PDB file of C-alpha atoms in Angstrom:
ATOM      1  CA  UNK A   1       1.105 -76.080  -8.066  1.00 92.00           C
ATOM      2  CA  UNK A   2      -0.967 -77.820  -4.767  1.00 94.00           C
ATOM      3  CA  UNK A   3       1.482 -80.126  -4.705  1.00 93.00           C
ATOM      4  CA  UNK A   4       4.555 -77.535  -4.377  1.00 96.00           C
ATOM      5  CA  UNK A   5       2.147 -75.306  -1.990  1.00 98.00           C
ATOM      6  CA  UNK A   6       0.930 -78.986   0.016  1.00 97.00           C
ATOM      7  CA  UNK A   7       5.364 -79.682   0.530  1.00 95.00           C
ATOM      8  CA  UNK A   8       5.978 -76.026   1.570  1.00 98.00           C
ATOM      9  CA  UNK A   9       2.964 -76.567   4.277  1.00 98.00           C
ATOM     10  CA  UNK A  10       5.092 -79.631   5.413  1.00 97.00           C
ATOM     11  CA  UNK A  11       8.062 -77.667   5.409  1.00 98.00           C
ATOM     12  CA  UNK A  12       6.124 -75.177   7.928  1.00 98.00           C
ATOM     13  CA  UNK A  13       4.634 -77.722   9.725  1.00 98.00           C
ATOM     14  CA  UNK A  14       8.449 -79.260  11.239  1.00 98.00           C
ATOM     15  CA  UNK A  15       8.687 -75.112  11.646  1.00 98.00           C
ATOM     16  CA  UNK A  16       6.002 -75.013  13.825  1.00 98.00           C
ATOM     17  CA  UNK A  17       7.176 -78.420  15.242  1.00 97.00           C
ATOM     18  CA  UNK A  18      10.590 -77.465  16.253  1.00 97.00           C
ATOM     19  CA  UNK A  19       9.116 -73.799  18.040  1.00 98.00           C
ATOM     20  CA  UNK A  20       6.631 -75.165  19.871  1.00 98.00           C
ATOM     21  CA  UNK A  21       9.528 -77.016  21.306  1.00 96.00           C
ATOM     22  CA  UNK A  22      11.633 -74.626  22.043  1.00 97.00           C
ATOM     23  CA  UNK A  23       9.013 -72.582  23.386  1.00 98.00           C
ATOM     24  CA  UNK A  24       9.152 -73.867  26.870  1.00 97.00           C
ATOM     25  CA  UNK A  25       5.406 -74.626  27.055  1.00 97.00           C
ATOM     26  CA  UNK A  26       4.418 -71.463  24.884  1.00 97.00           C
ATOM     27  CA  UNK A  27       6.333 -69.403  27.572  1.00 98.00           C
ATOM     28  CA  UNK A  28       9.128 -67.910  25.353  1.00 98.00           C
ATOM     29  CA  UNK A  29       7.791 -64.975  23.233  1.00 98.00           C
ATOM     30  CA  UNK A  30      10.035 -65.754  19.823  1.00 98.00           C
ATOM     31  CA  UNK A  31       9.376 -69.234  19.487  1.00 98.00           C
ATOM     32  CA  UNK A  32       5.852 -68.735  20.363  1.00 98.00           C
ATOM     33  CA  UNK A  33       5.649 -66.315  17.340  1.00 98.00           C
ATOM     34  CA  UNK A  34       7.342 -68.330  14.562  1.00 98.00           C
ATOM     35  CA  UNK A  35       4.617 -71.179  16.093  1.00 98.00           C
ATOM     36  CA  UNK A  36       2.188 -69.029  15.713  1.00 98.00           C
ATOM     37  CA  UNK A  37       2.110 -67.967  12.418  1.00 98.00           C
ATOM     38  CA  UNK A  38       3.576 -71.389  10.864  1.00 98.00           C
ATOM     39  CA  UNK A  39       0.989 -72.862  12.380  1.00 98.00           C
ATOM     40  CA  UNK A  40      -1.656 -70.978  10.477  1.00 98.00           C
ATOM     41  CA  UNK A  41       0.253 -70.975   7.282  1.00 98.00           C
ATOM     42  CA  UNK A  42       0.747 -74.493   7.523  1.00 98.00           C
ATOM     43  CA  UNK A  43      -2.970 -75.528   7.951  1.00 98.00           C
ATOM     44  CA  UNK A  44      -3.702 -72.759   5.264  1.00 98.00           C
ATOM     45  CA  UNK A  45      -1.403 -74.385   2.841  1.00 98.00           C
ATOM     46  CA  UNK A  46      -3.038 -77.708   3.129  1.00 98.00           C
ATOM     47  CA  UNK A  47      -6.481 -76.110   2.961  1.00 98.00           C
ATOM     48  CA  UNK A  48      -5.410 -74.994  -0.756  1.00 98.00           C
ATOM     49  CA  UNK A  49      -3.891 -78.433  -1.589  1.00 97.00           C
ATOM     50  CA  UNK A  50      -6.802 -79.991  -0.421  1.00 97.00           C
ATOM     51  CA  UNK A  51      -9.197 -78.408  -3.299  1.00 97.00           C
ATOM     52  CA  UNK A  52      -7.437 -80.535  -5.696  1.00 96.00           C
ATOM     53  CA  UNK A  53      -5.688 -83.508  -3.940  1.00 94.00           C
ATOM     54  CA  UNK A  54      -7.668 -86.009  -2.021  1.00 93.00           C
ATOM     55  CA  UNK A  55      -8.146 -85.534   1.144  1.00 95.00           C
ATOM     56  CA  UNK A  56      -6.515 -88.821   2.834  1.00 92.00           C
ATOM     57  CA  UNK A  57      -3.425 -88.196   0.572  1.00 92.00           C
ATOM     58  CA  UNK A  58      -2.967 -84.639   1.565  1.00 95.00           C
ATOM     59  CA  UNK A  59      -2.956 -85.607   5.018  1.00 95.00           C
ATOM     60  CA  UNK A  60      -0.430 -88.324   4.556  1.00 93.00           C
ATOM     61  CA  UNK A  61       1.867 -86.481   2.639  1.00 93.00           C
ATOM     62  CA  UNK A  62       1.724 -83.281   5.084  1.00 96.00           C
ATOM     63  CA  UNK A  63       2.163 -84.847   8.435  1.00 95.00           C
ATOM     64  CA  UNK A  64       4.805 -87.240   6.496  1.00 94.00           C
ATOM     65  CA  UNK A  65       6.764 -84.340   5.610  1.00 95.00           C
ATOM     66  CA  UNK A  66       6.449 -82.401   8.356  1.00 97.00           C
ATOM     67  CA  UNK A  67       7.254 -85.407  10.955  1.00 95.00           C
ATOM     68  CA  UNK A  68      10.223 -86.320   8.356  1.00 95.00           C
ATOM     69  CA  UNK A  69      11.874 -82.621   8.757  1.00 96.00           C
ATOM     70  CA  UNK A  70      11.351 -82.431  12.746  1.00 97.00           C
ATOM     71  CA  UNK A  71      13.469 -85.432  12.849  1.00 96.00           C
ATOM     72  CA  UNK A  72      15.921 -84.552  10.654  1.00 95.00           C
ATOM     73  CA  UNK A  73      15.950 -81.463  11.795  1.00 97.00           C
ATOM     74  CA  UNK A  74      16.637 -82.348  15.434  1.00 96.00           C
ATOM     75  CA  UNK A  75      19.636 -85.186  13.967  1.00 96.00           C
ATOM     76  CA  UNK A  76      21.366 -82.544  12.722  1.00 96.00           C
ATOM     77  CA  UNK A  77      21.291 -80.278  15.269  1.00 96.00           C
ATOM     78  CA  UNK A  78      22.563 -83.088  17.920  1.00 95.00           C
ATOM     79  CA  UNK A  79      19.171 -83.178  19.694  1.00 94.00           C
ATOM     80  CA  UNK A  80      18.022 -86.630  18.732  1.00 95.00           C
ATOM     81  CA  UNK A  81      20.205 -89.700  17.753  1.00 95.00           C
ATOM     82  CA  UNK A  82      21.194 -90.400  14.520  1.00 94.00           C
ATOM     83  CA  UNK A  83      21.661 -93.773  13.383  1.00 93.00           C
ATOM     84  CA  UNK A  84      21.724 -96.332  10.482  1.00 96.00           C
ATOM     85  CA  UNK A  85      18.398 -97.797  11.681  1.00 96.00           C
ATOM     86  CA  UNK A  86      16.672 -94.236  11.941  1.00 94.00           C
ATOM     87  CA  UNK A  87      18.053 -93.087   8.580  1.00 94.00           C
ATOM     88  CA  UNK A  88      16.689 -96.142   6.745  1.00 96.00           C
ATOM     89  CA  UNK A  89      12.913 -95.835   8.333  1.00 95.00           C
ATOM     90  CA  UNK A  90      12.626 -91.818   7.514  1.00 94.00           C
ATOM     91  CA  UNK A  91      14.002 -92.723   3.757  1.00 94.00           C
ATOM     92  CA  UNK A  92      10.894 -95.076   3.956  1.00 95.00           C
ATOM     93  CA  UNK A  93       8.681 -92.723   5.372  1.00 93.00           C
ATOM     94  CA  UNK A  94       9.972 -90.349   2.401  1.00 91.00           C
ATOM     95  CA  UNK A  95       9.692 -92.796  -0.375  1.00 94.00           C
ATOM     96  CA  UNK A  96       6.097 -94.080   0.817  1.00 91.00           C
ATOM     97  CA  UNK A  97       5.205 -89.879   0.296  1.00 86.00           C
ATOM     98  CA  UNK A  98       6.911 -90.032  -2.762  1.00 88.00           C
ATOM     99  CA  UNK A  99       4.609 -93.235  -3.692  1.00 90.00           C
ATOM    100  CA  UNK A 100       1.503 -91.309  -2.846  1.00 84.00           C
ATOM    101  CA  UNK A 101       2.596 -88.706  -5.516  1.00 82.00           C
ATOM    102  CA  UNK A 102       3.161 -91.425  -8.216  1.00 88.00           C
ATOM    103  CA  UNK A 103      -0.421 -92.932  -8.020  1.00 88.00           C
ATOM    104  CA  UNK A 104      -2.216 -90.038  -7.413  1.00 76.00           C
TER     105      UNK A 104
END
C-alpha cells in the first residue's frame, strides 16, 4: 500500500509542478490553489511511504516520478519538445524507478 500511496504522491508532485508554472509567479489565484494543496498532499504522501520504505529510495522514486510526469506532461501538451532522444532517457529514468522497486 506505501508504494501505491508513494506513486500517487509523484503523481501530485508533476500536479504541483505544472501549477506552479502556470501560476505566473504564484500570481494567478487557480493555479496557486491546485499548488497549494498538491503540494501538501504530495509531501504528506511521501511522509506515509517513508514509514516503511527507505528513505533514499522514497526520495528517488518520488522526485523520479514526479519529474517523469512534468515532462511528459508538458510533451503532450506542445510545451516542451518531444523527441526520440527525450523519449528514450525518461523510459530510463522510469525503468531505473522501476529497478528501485525490484530490489527493495
Amino acid at each position: 500500500m506505501d508504494w501505491a500511496i508513494l506513486l500517487a504522491s509523484g503523481v501530485l508532485e508533476a500536479v504541483w509542478a505544472t501549477a506552479l508554472g502556470a501560476s505566473q509567479g504564484l500570481r494567478r489565484p487557480r493555479p496557486t490553489a491546485v499548488f497549494a494543496v498538491a503540494t501538501v498532499l504530495s509531501v504528506w504522501g511521501l511522509a506515509v511511504a517513508m514509514q516503511t520504505i527507505p528513505t533514499g529510495t522514497a526520495y528517488a522514486v518520488w522526485t523520479a516520478t514526479g519529474a517523469s510526469l512534468t515532462v511528459v506532461w508538458a510533451m503532450a501538451r506542445g510545451t516542451e519538445p518531444a523527441g526520440l532522444v527525450r523519449v528514450l532517457l525518461l523510459l530510463g529514468i522510469v525503468s531505473c524507478v522501476v529497478g528501485l522497486k525490484v530490489v527493495s
